[in-house]
Coordinates of C-alpha atoms and ligand atoms in Angstrom, one line a residue:
X1 CA 95.0 96.9 90.5
X2 CA 93.2 95.0 87.7
X3 CA 92.2 91.4 88.1
X4 CA 93.0 88.6 85.7
X5 CA 91.8 85.1 85.2
X6 CA 92.6 82.6 82.4
X7 CA 91.4 79.0 81.9
X8 CA 92.5 76.3 79.5
X9 CA 89.6 74.1 80.2
X10 CA 87.9 70.8 79.3
X11 CA 84.4 72.4 79.3
X12 CA 83.0 75.9 78.4
X13 CA 84.7 78.5 80.6
X14 CA 82.7 81.8 80.4
X15 CA 80.7 81.2 83.6
X16 CA 83.8 80.2 85.6
X17 CA 85.7 83.2 84.3
X18 CA 82.9 85.4 85.4
X19 CA 83.0 83.7 88.8
X20 CA 86.7 84.3 89.0
X21 CA 86.2 87.9 88.3
X22 CA 83.7 88.2 91.1
X23 CA 86.4 87.3 93.4
X24 CA 88.7 89.8 91.9
X25 CA 86.3 92.8 91.8
X26 CA 88.1 94.2 94.8
X27 CA 91.0 95.0 92.4
X28 CA 88.9 97.3 90.3
X29 CA 85.4 97.7 88.9
X30 CA 85.6 100.2 86.1
X31 CA 84.9 97.7 83.4
X32 CA 85.2 94.0 82.7
X33 CA 85.5 91.6 79.8
X34 CA 86.0 88.0 78.7
X35 CA 87.5 86.6 75.5
X36 CA 87.4 83.0 74.4
X37 CA 88.8 81.0 71.4
X38 CA 85.9 79.6 69.4
X39 CA 86.0 77.7 66.1
X40 CA 89.1 79.4 64.8
X41 CA 88.2 82.9 65.9
X42 CA 88.4 85.1 69.0
X43 CA 85.1 86.2 70.6
X44 CA 84.9 89.0 73.1
X45 CA 82.2 90.4 75.5
X46 CA 83.0 93.6 77.3
X47 CA 81.1 96.1 79.4
X48 CA 81.8 99.3 81.3
X49 CA 81.0 99.6 85.0
X50 CA 80.6 96.8 87.5
X51 CA 80.7 93.2 86.7
X52 CA 76.9 92.9 86.8
X53 CA 76.9 94.7 83.4
X54 CA 79.2 92.1 81.9
X55 CA 77.0 89.4 83.4
X56 CA 74.0 91.0 81.6
X57 CA 75.8 91.2 78.3
X58 CA 76.8 87.5 78.6
X59 CA 73.2 86.5 79.5
X60 CA 72.0 88.2 76.2
X61 CA 74.9 87.0 74.2
X62 CA 76.5 83.8 75.7
X63 CA 80.1 83.1 75.0
X64 CA 81.1 79.5 74.0
X65 CA 84.6 78.2 74.1
X66 CA 86.7 76.2 76.6
X67 CA 89.8 78.4 76.6
X68 CA 89.5 82.0 77.7
X69 CA 90.8 85.0 79.6
X70 CA 89.0 87.6 81.7
X71 CA 89.7 90.9 83.3
X72 CA 88.2 93.5 85.7
X73 CA 89.7 96.9 85.3
X74 CA 90.8 99.9 87.4
X75 CA 91.5 102.4 84.8
X76 CA 95.0 103.9 84.4
X77 CA 95.3 105.0 80.8
X78 CA 92.0 105.8 79.1
X79 CA 88.5 106.3 80.7
X80 CA 86.4 103.4 82.0
X81 CA 84.6 102.9 78.7
X82 CA 83.6 99.6 76.9
X83 CA 86.1 100.4 74.3
X84 CA 89.0 100.7 76.7
X85 CA 87.8 97.5 78.6
X86 CA 90.1 94.4 78.3
X87 CA 90.6 92.0 76.7
X88 CA 92.3 94.0 73.9
X89 CA 92.3 92.0 70.7
X90 CA 93.6 91.8 67.1
X91 CA 92.3 89.2 64.7
X92 CA 95.0 86.8 66.0
X93 CA 95.4 87.4 69.8
X94 CA 93.5 88.7 72.8
X95 CA 95.2 89.9 75.9
X96 CA 94.4 91.0 79.5
X97 CA 96.9 93.1 81.5
X98 CA 97.3 94.3 85.1
X99 CA 100.0 97.0 85.5
X100 CA 101.2 99.9 83.4
X101 CA 103.3 99.8 80.2
X102 CA 105.3 102.9 80.7
X103 CA 106.8 103.1 77.2
X104 CA 103.5 102.5 75.5
X105 CA 103.7 105.9 73.6
X106 CA 106.8 105.1 71.5
X107 CA 105.5 101.6 71.0
X108 CA 102.2 103.0 69.8
X109 CA 103.9 105.4 67.4
X110 CA 106.0 102.6 66.1
X111 CA 102.9 100.4 65.5
X112 CA 100.9 103.2 63.8
X113 CA 104.0 104.0 61.6
X114 CA 103.8 100.4 60.5
X115 CA 100.2 100.9 59.5
X116 CA 98.4 99.2 62.5
X117 CA 95.2 100.7 63.8
X118 CA 94.8 100.8 67.6
X119 CA 91.2 101.2 68.8
X120 CA 91.6 102.1 72.5
X121 CA 93.2 104.8 74.6
X122 CA 94.9 102.2 76.8
X123 CA 98.6 101.4 77.4
X124 CA 97.7 97.7 77.1
X125 CA 96.6 97.5 73.5
X126 CA 100.2 98.0 72.1
X127 CA 101.2 94.6 73.7
X128 CA 98.3 92.9 71.8
X129 CA 99.6 94.3 68.5
X130 CA 103.2 93.6 69.2
X131 CA 102.5 89.9 69.9
X132 CA 100.0 89.8 67.0
X133 CA 102.7 91.1 64.6
X134 CA 105.0 88.2 65.5
X135 CA 102.2 85.6 65.2
X136 CA 101.1 87.0 61.9
X137 CA 104.7 86.6 60.7
X138 CA 104.4 82.9 61.5
X139 CA 105.9 82.7 65.0
X140 CA 104.5 80.2 67.5
X141 CA 102.8 81.8 70.6
X142 CA 105.7 81.2 73.0
X143 CA 108.3 82.5 70.7
X144 CA 106.2 85.6 69.9
X145 CA 105.7 86.5 73.6
X146 CA 109.3 85.8 74.4
X147 CA 110.4 88.3 71.7
X148 CA 108.0 90.9 72.9
X149 CA 108.5 90.8 76.7
X150 CA 111.9 92.6 76.7
X151 CA 110.3 95.5 74.8
X152 CA 107.9 96.3 77.6
X153 CA 108.9 98.8 80.4
X154 CA 106.9 99.1 83.5
X155 CA 104.8 96.6 85.4
X156 CA 102.7 93.8 84.0
X157 CA 100.8 90.6 84.6
X158 CA 99.6 89.4 81.2
X159 CA 97.4 86.6 80.0
X160 CA 97.3 86.1 76.2
X161 CA 94.9 84.0 74.1
X162 CA 95.7 82.9 70.5
X163 CA 93.1 82.4 67.7
X164 CA 95.0 79.5 66.2
X165 CA 95.9 77.8 69.4
X166 CA 92.7 77.3 71.4
X167 CA 94.6 74.8 73.6
X168 CA 96.9 77.2 75.3
X169 CA 97.4 80.5 77.1
X170 CA 100.7 82.4 77.7
X171 CA 101.1 84.4 80.9
X172 CA 103.9 86.7 82.1
X173 CA 104.7 88.6 85.3
X174 CA 106.9 91.6 86.0
X175 CA 106.0 93.8 88.9
X176 CA 102.4 92.6 89.2
X177 CA 101.3 89.3 90.7
X178 CA 100.3 86.2 88.6
X179 CA 99.7 82.6 89.7
X180 CA 99.3 79.3 87.9
X181 CA 96.6 77.0 89.1
X182 CA 96.7 73.2 88.5
X183 CA 93.3 71.4 88.1
X184 CA 92.3 68.0 86.8
X185 CA 92.9 68.1 83.0
X186 CA 92.7 71.9 83.3
X187 CA 95.2 74.7 84.0
X188 CA 94.5 78.3 85.1
X189 CA 96.1 81.7 85.4
X190 CA 95.0 84.2 88.1
X191 CA 96.0 87.5 89.7
X192 CA 95.9 85.6 93.1
X193 CA 94.8 82.4 94.7
X194 CA 91.5 83.8 95.6
X195 CA 90.6 84.2 91.8
X196 CA 91.0 80.5 91.4
X197 CA 89.5 79.4 94.7
X198 CA 86.5 77.7 93.1
X199 CA 88.7 75.9 90.6
X200 CA 91.8 74.7 92.5
X201 CA 93.8 75.0 95.6
X202 CA 97.0 73.9 93.9
X203 CA 98.9 77.1 93.1
X204 CA 102.3 78.1 91.9
X205 CA 103.4 81.7 92.4
X206 CA 105.4 83.1 89.4
X207 CA 108.4 85.0 90.2
X208 CA 109.6 88.4 88.8
X209 CA 110.3 88.1 85.1
X210 CA 108.7 84.6 84.8
X211 CA 106.6 83.8 81.8
X212 CA 104.5 80.6 81.3
X213 CA 102.8 78.5 78.7
X214 CA 99.7 76.7 80.1
X215 CA 97.9 73.8 78.4
X216 CA 95.3 71.3 79.8
X217 CA 98.2 69.1 80.8
X218 CA 100.0 71.6 82.9
X219 CA 102.4 74.6 82.7
X220 CA 105.9 75.2 81.3
X221 CA 107.4 78.1 83.3
X222 CA 110.5 80.1 82.1
X223 CA 112.5 82.7 84.0
X224 CA 113.5 86.1 82.7
X225 CA 116.5 84.6 80.9
X226 CA 114.1 82.1 79.2
X227 CA 115.5 79.1 81.1
X228 CA 112.9 76.5 81.9
X229 CA 112.2 76.6 85.7
X230 CA 110.1 74.9 88.3
X231 CA 108.1 76.9 90.8
X232 CA 106.8 75.0 93.8
X233 CA 103.1 74.1 93.9
X234 CA 101.6 75.1 97.2
X235 CA 98.2 74.3 98.6
X236 CA 96.3 77.5 99.1
X237 CA 94.2 78.0 102.1
X238 CA 91.6 80.0 100.3
X239 CA 88.3 78.1 100.0
X240 CA 85.9 78.0 97.2
X241 CA 83.1 79.8 98.9
X242 CA 82.8 83.6 98.2
X243 CA 83.2 85.4 101.5
X244 CA 79.7 86.4 102.6
X245 CA 78.3 89.5 104.2
X246 CA 76.6 87.4 106.9
X247 CA 73.7 89.4 108.3
X248 CA 75.3 92.7 107.6
X249 CA 74.2 95.1 104.9
X250 CA 77.8 95.7 103.7
X251 CA 81.2 94.0 103.9
X252 CA 82.6 97.1 105.6
X253 CA 80.1 96.9 108.5
X254 CA 80.7 93.2 108.9
X255 CA 84.4 93.8 109.0
X256 CA 84.1 96.6 111.5
X257 CA 82.2 94.1 113.7
X258 CA 84.7 91.3 113.2
X259 CA 87.4 93.4 114.9
X260 CA 87.2 92.0 118.5
X261 CA 87.6 88.5 117.1
X262 CA 90.3 89.1 114.5
X263 CA 92.3 91.3 116.9
X264 CA 92.2 88.5 119.5
X265 CA 93.2 86.0 116.8
X266 CA 96.1 88.2 115.7
X267 CA 97.3 88.8 119.3
X268 CA 97.4 85.1 119.9
X269 CA 100.5 84.9 117.7
X270 CA 102.3 87.7 119.5
X271 CA 101.4 87.3 123.2
X272 CA 102.2 84.5 125.6
X273 CA 99.4 85.1 128.0
X274 CA 100.5 82.6 130.7
X275 CA 104.0 83.8 130.8
X276 CA 102.9 87.4 130.1
X277 CA 105.6 87.8 127.5
X278 CA 105.5 89.3 124.0
X279 CA 106.8 87.1 121.2
X280 CA 107.3 87.0 117.4
X281 CA 106.3 84.3 114.9
X282 CA 110.0 83.8 114.3
X283 CA 111.3 83.8 117.9
X284 CA 115.0 83.7 117.0
X285 CA 114.9 86.7 114.7
X286 CA 117.5 88.9 116.3
X287 CA 116.3 92.5 116.9
X288 CA 119.0 93.5 119.3
X289 CA 121.3 94.9 116.5
X290 CA 118.5 97.1 115.1
X291 CA 119.6 100.7 115.4
X292 CA 117.0 102.5 113.3
X293 CA 113.6 101.7 112.0
X294 CA 112.0 102.9 108.8
X295 CA 108.3 102.4 108.4
X296 CA 106.8 102.6 104.9
X297 CA 103.2 102.1 103.8
X298 CA 100.3 103.7 102.0
X299 CA 96.9 105.0 103.1
X300 CA 95.3 103.4 106.1
X301 CA 98.4 101.1 106.6
X302 CA 100.6 104.3 106.7
X303 CA 98.4 105.6 109.5
X304 CA 98.9 102.4 111.4
X305 CA 102.7 103.0 110.9
X306 CA 102.3 106.6 112.2
X307 CA 100.8 105.3 115.4
X308 CA 103.6 102.7 115.7
X309 CA 106.3 105.4 115.4
X310 CA 105.1 106.7 118.8
X311 CA 105.4 103.2 120.3
X312 CA 108.8 102.3 118.9
X313 CA 110.2 105.6 120.1
X314 CA 108.6 105.4 123.5
X315 CA 109.2 101.7 124.3
X316 CA 112.4 100.9 122.5
X317 CA 114.0 104.5 122.1
X318 CA 114.9 103.6 118.6
X319 CA 114.7 106.4 116.0
X320 CA 112.0 105.9 113.4
X321 CA 111.7 107.3 109.9
X322 CA 108.2 107.2 108.5
X323 CA 107.3 107.7 104.8
X324 CA 104.5 107.1 102.5
X325 CA 105.8 104.5 100.1
X326 CA 105.2 106.5 96.9
X327 CA 107.6 109.2 98.3
X328 CA 110.2 107.0 99.9
X329 CA 112.2 105.7 96.9
X330 CA 112.4 109.1 95.2
X331 CA 113.9 111.1 98.0
X332 CA 117.3 109.3 98.3
X333 CA 116.7 108.0 101.8
X334 CA 119.7 107.3 103.9
X335 CA 119.7 103.7 105.1
X336 CA 122.5 102.8 107.5
X337 CA 123.7 99.4 108.6
X338 CA 121.6 98.0 111.4
X339 CA 118.3 99.4 109.9
X340 CA 115.0 97.6 110.0
X341 CA 112.4 98.5 107.4
X342 CA 108.9 97.7 108.3
X343 CA 106.4 97.6 105.5
X344 CA 102.7 97.5 106.4
X345 CA 100.2 96.4 103.9
X346 CA 96.8 94.6 104.0
X347 CA 97.1 93.2 100.5
X348 CA 100.9 92.7 100.5
X349 CA 100.9 93.7 96.9
X350 CA 100.7 97.5 96.9
X351 CA 103.2 98.5 94.2
X352 CA 104.6 101.6 95.9
X353 CA 105.2 99.6 99.2
X354 CA 106.7 96.7 97.4
X355 CA 109.1 99.0 95.4
X356 CA 110.1 100.6 98.7
X357 CA 110.7 97.1 100.2
X358 CA 112.9 96.1 97.3
X359 CA 114.8 99.3 97.4
X360 CA 115.6 98.9 101.1
X361 CA 116.6 95.3 100.7
X362 CA 119.0 96.2 98.0
X363 CA 120.5 98.8 100.5
X364 CA 121.1 96.0 103.0
X365 CA 118.2 96.7 105.3
X366 CA 116.4 93.9 107.1
X367 CA 112.8 93.7 106.1
X368 CA 109.8 93.1 108.4
X369 CA 106.4 92.9 106.6
X370 CA 103.1 93.3 108.5
X371 CA 100.7 91.9 106.0
X372 CA 97.3 90.3 105.9
X373 CA 97.7 88.1 102.9
X374 CA 100.4 85.5 103.8
X375 CA 101.0 84.4 100.3
X376 CA 101.5 87.9 98.9
X377 CA 104.6 89.1 97.3
X378 CA 105.6 91.2 100.4
X379 CA 105.1 88.3 102.6
X380 CA 107.4 86.2 100.5
X381 CA 110.2 88.8 100.1
X382 CA 110.4 89.8 103.7
X383 CA 113.0 88.5 106.2
X384 CA 110.5 88.6 109.0
X385 CA 106.8 88.0 108.1
X386 CA 104.5 89.4 110.8
X387 CA 101.0 88.3 109.7
X388 CA 97.8 90.0 110.8
X389 CA 95.1 87.4 111.0
X390 CA 92.2 89.6 109.9
X391 CA 90.9 87.2 107.3
X392 CA 89.8 88.4 103.9
X393 CA 89.0 92.1 103.9
X394 CA 86.5 92.7 101.0
X395 CA 85.2 96.2 101.7
X396 CA 87.5 98.6 99.8
X397 CA 87.8 100.9 102.9
X398 CA 90.3 99.1 105.2
X399 CA 89.0 98.6 108.8
X400 CA 89.8 95.3 110.5
X401 CA 93.2 95.1 108.8
X402 CA 94.1 98.5 110.5
X403 CA 93.3 97.4 114.0
X404 CA 95.1 94.1 113.5
X405 CA 98.1 96.0 112.1
X406 CA 98.1 98.1 115.3
X407 CA 98.0 95.0 117.5
X408 CA 101.0 93.5 115.6
X409 CA 103.0 96.8 115.7
X410 CA 102.5 97.3 119.5
X411 CA 103.8 93.8 120.1
X412 CA 106.7 94.3 117.7
X413 CA 107.6 97.6 119.5
X414 CA 107.6 95.7 122.8
X415 CA 109.7 92.9 121.3
X416 CA 112.2 95.5 120.0
X417 CA 112.3 97.2 123.4
X418 CA 113.0 93.9 125.2
X419 CA 115.8 93.0 122.7
X420 CA 117.3 96.4 123.2
X421 CA 117.3 96.0 127.0
X422 CA 114.7 98.8 127.4
X423 CA 111.8 96.8 128.8
X424 CA 111.6 95.6 132.4
X425 CA 109.8 92.4 133.0
X426 CA 107.1 94.5 134.8
X427 CA 106.6 96.7 131.8
X428 CA 106.3 93.8 129.5
X429 CA 103.7 92.2 131.7
X430 CA 101.8 95.5 131.7
X431 CA 101.9 95.7 127.9
X432 CA 100.7 92.1 127.5
X433 CA 97.8 92.8 130.0
X434 CA 96.7 95.9 128.2
X435 CA 96.9 94.4 124.8
X436 CA 94.9 91.5 125.9
X437 CA 92.1 93.9 127.0
X438 CA 91.8 95.2 123.4
X439 CA 89.3 92.7 122.1
X440 CA 86.8 93.4 125.0
X441 CA 87.3 97.1 124.6
X442 CA 86.6 96.9 120.9
X443 CA 83.4 95.1 121.8
X444 CA 82.6 98.0 124.2
X445 CA 83.2 100.5 121.5
X446 CA 80.9 98.7 119.0
X447 CA 78.1 99.1 121.5
X448 CA 77.8 102.7 120.5
X449 CA 77.0 101.9 116.9
X450 CA 73.3 103.1 117.2
X451 CA 74.1 106.4 118.8
X452 CA 76.8 107.1 116.1
X453 CA 74.2 106.1 113.4
X454 CA 71.8 108.6 114.9
X455 CA 74.2 111.5 114.6
X456 CA 75.5 110.6 111.2
X457 CA 72.9 113.0 109.5
X458 CA 74.6 116.1 111.0
X459 CA 77.8 115.1 109.2
X460 CA 76.1 113.9 106.0
X461 CA 74.9 117.4 105.1
X462 CA 78.4 118.9 105.4
X463 CA 80.6 119.8 102.5
X464 CA 83.8 119.8 104.6
X465 CA 84.7 118.1 107.9
X466 CA 87.8 118.4 110.1
X467 CA 89.2 115.7 112.4
X468 CA 91.5 116.7 115.2
X469 CA 93.8 114.7 117.6
X470 CA 97.1 114.8 119.4
X471 CA 99.7 112.1 119.9
X472 CA 98.5 108.8 118.7
X473 CA 95.1 110.4 118.1
X474 CA 96.6 112.5 115.4
X475 CA 97.0 109.5 113.0
X476 CA 93.5 108.5 114.0
X477 CA 92.3 111.9 112.9
X478 CA 93.9 111.4 109.6
X479 CA 92.4 107.9 109.3
X480 CA 88.9 109.3 110.2
X481 CA 89.2 111.9 107.5
X482 CA 90.5 109.3 104.9
X483 CA 87.5 106.9 105.8
X484 CA 85.0 109.7 105.4
X485 CA 86.4 111.0 102.1
X486 CA 86.7 107.7 100.4
X487 CA 83.3 106.3 101.1
X488 CA 81.0 109.4 101.6
X489 CA 82.8 111.7 99.1
X490 CA 82.7 114.5 101.7
X491 CA 85.9 116.5 101.8
X492 CA 87.7 115.9 105.1
X493 CA 91.0 116.7 106.6
X494 CA 92.8 115.5 109.7
X495 CA 95.1 117.8 111.7
X496 CA 97.3 117.7 114.7
X497 CA 95.0 119.5 117.1
X498 CA 97.8 122.0 118.1
X499 CA 98.4 122.8 114.4
X500 CA 94.9 124.3 113.9
X501 CA 95.9 127.7 115.0
X502 CA 98.7 127.9 112.4
X503 CA 96.2 128.2 109.6
X504 CA 93.4 125.7 109.3
X505 CA 91.4 127.5 112.0
X506 CA 90.5 130.0 109.2
X507 CA 88.2 127.3 107.8
X508 CA 86.1 127.2 110.9
X509 CA 82.4 128.3 110.7
X510 CA 79.1 126.7 111.7
X511 CA 79.0 124.7 108.5
X512 CA 82.1 122.6 109.2
X513 CA 81.7 119.8 111.7
X514 CA 84.9 119.3 113.7
X515 CA 85.4 115.8 115.1
X516 CA 87.8 115.9 118.1
X517 CA 89.4 112.6 119.2
X518 CA 90.5 113.0 122.8
X519 CA 90.5 110.2 125.3
X520 CA 91.2 111.4 128.8
X521 CA 94.9 111.3 129.6
X522 CA 98.0 113.4 129.6
X523 CA 97.2 115.2 126.3
X524 CA 93.5 115.7 127.0
X525 CA 93.6 119.2 128.4
X526 CA 95.8 120.5 125.6
X527 CA 93.4 119.0 123.0
X528 CA 90.4 120.5 124.8
X529 CA 92.0 123.9 124.7
X530 CA 92.3 123.5 120.9
X531 CA 88.7 122.3 120.8
X532 CA 87.6 125.5 122.6
X533 CA 89.5 127.6 120.2
X534 CA 87.3 126.0 117.5
X535 CA 84.1 126.5 119.5
X536 CA 84.9 130.1 120.2
X537 CA 84.8 130.7 116.4
X538 CA 81.4 129.1 116.0
X539 CA 82.7 125.6 115.1
X540 CA 80.4 122.7 115.8
X541 CA 82.3 120.0 117.6
X542 CA 81.6 116.3 117.9
X543 CA 83.8 115.0 120.8
X544 CA 84.9 111.4 120.9
X545 CA 86.2 110.6 124.4
X546 CA 85.6 108.4 127.4
X547 CA 83.1 109.1 130.2
X548 CA 85.5 111.3 132.1
X549 CA 86.4 113.3 129.0
X550 CA 82.8 113.8 127.9
X551 CA 81.9 114.9 131.4
X552 CA 84.8 117.3 131.6
X553 CA 84.5 118.9 128.1
X554 CA 81.3 117.7 126.4
X555 CA 79.0 120.4 127.4
X556 CA 79.0 122.8 124.4
X557 CA 79.5 120.1 121.8
X558 CA 77.1 119.4 119.0
X559 CA 77.3 115.8 120.0
X560 CA 79.5 113.4 122.0
X561 CA 80.6 109.7 121.5
X562 CA 81.5 108.0 124.7
X563 CA 84.1 105.2 124.4
X564 CA 85.1 102.8 127.1
X565 CA 87.9 104.1 129.3
X566 CA 91.0 102.3 128.1
X567 CA 94.8 102.4 128.7
X568 CA 96.5 104.8 126.2
X569 CA 98.3 101.8 124.5
X570 CA 95.1 100.4 123.1
X571 CA 93.2 103.6 122.7
X572 CA 94.3 103.8 118.9
X573 CA 92.6 100.4 118.3
X574 CA 89.4 101.3 120.3
X575 CA 89.0 104.8 118.8
X576 CA 89.4 103.4 115.3
X577 CA 85.9 101.9 115.8
X578 CA 83.8 105.2 116.1
X579 CA 85.7 106.9 113.3
X580 CA 85.0 103.8 111.1
X581 CA 81.3 103.7 112.1
X582 CA 80.8 107.4 111.6
X583 CA 82.2 107.3 108.1
X584 CA 80.1 104.2 107.4
X585 CA 76.8 105.7 108.6
X586 CA 77.5 109.0 106.8
X587 CA 78.1 107.1 103.6
X588 CA 74.9 105.0 104.1
X589 CA 72.9 108.2 104.8
X590 CA 74.2 109.7 101.5
X591 CA 73.5 106.5 99.6
X592 CA 77.0 106.0 98.2
X593 CA 78.4 102.5 97.3
X594 CA 80.0 101.8 100.6
X595 CA 81.9 98.6 99.7
X596 CA 83.0 99.8 96.2
X597 CA 83.4 103.5 96.3
X598 CA 84.0 105.4 93.0
X599 CA 87.5 105.5 91.5
X600 CA 89.0 103.2 94.1
X601 CA 90.3 99.6 94.1
X602 CA 91.3 97.4 97.0
X603 CA 94.7 96.3 95.9
X604 CA 96.8 99.1 94.2
X605 CA 99.3 97.3 92.1
X606 CA 100.4 100.2 90.0
X607 CA 102.8 103.0 91.1
Ligands
F6R701 C1 91.8 103.1 102.8 C2 92.5 102.0 102.2 C3 93.7 102.4 101.5 C4 94.8 101.3 101.7 C5 96.1 101.5 100.9 C6 97.2 100.5 101.2 O1 90.7 102.7 103.5 O2 92.1 100.9 102.2 O3 94.2 103.6 101.8 O4 95.1 101.3 103.1 O5 95.7 101.5 99.5 O6 96.7 99.2 100.9 P1 97.6 98.0 101.5 O7 97.4 98.0 103.0 O8 96.9 96.8 100.9 O9 99.0 98.2 101.1

């Protein structure tokens, strides 16, 4: 959730640490800070709010020193104040942390009982004091950290700076990612390869329980039993340039517009166009023995999984369990032999989803991971990596990752169906043809951007908005509501259209816009009946359908959005575009921070 960078450098590091934080701001932007070791003391600069505030502080009060640590925070314990900003420091050590120290209260009580004064409300500060106590007692940095780590429960990635040792940093990882970067006469720590992209491409991924001492000469890595270990150095594909917004006003809009290209890019790995066959990146992975599928994910990725449940059941006739990851582990799920767990995650680091993956693995399930970051923890721990090729998604609201996930999941459902003997060659050809039409259809959907922008004001004034859909349009209704809530701060709910009459219809009046997602097709008439029940009670409907649908049912609507007419298989990809654009334009009309909405972070690495 938070982002970490550390440098043991040959030249001053403050500017480079700040640059690293810019790449990590997607992990949180509640506050930020940097500490360096300078002339036998630790110096810190911290600021609440976005990184720009820390940059201003540093401009007024520059920070010398060629070894330092930096942090961008998504607050868990303690508000987003300067005082709670990392690094947390004593006279001897400064420390940055990503994760949650779950037993911080007893540790805090223990420290205060020994007469130590803690200044912040965070869980993190106890670690700084525990390490400091050891150092003050004369221990070397590595020994001090080694003694403290077993006392910490929860999840952490740590980078620790020592006043008396300006030539080294100690890092540790358990439950939160941390990488080591190797430069020329310099060594780095970072939450991910992106953080270090401007410094080096030579990256080693620490494993669970690893801790590391870095100096300018390199890194000494130890496992959780304190044995020295080697972790392979890989060349990261992430380049040094910061991903740009191009001509777009926001990353989110740019990413919405990238969808035709990145979906095409993704499908290339899963479709053999000439042979009209679906395929997998690991062609010999045997799906024929799979008897049950469990899909687990969070947020938008969960809604992609919800769409996929329809496909797996329809094509492969395999039963599918679907769970939000934060619930999965705690409800004693039954996982039988022959089960495949599919985790879906843009970042590949979401703590709840990762915990579900590990739990299922320990129960003997095969794991497939649909992830966008191929070096992420989930990608590395899965048996079957199914990458989406969406490219870096910077806007906090997920857009292009969602449609790429859908593309992968549709292909996976077809692969499973074929492996189970449930797909005729003719059906397979038809699936390939329809999926191959998706990029052009997405382009067609983007053509309605201006008309969606024009109607955004009618939603921007609302306090509550409802989204309705049936079948695979139901998860899209949920996704539309999530997009609107998170970036425009308007309360929105998604419902299965047929469920309205069982309660939510009581909310309908002329102040609540109701967005109905209803492509023409087998469920159209049923959805339109539910829409008319809304209209009969004074509800103002915005209908998203195709030309036929709008002609048939658009008459008494507040507004209509006409999508290209597409096969039901690719409708969820295509109809994602208008719900994304509507949320985007409403947020712009309201003047919110579209790319960095309040209280959120892109990568949620705490449970
Ligand atoms: C919503 C959004 C979140 C993420 C969720 C899962 O726009 O971005 O709901 O979808 O936090 O993140 P990943 O996919 O990285 O596991």
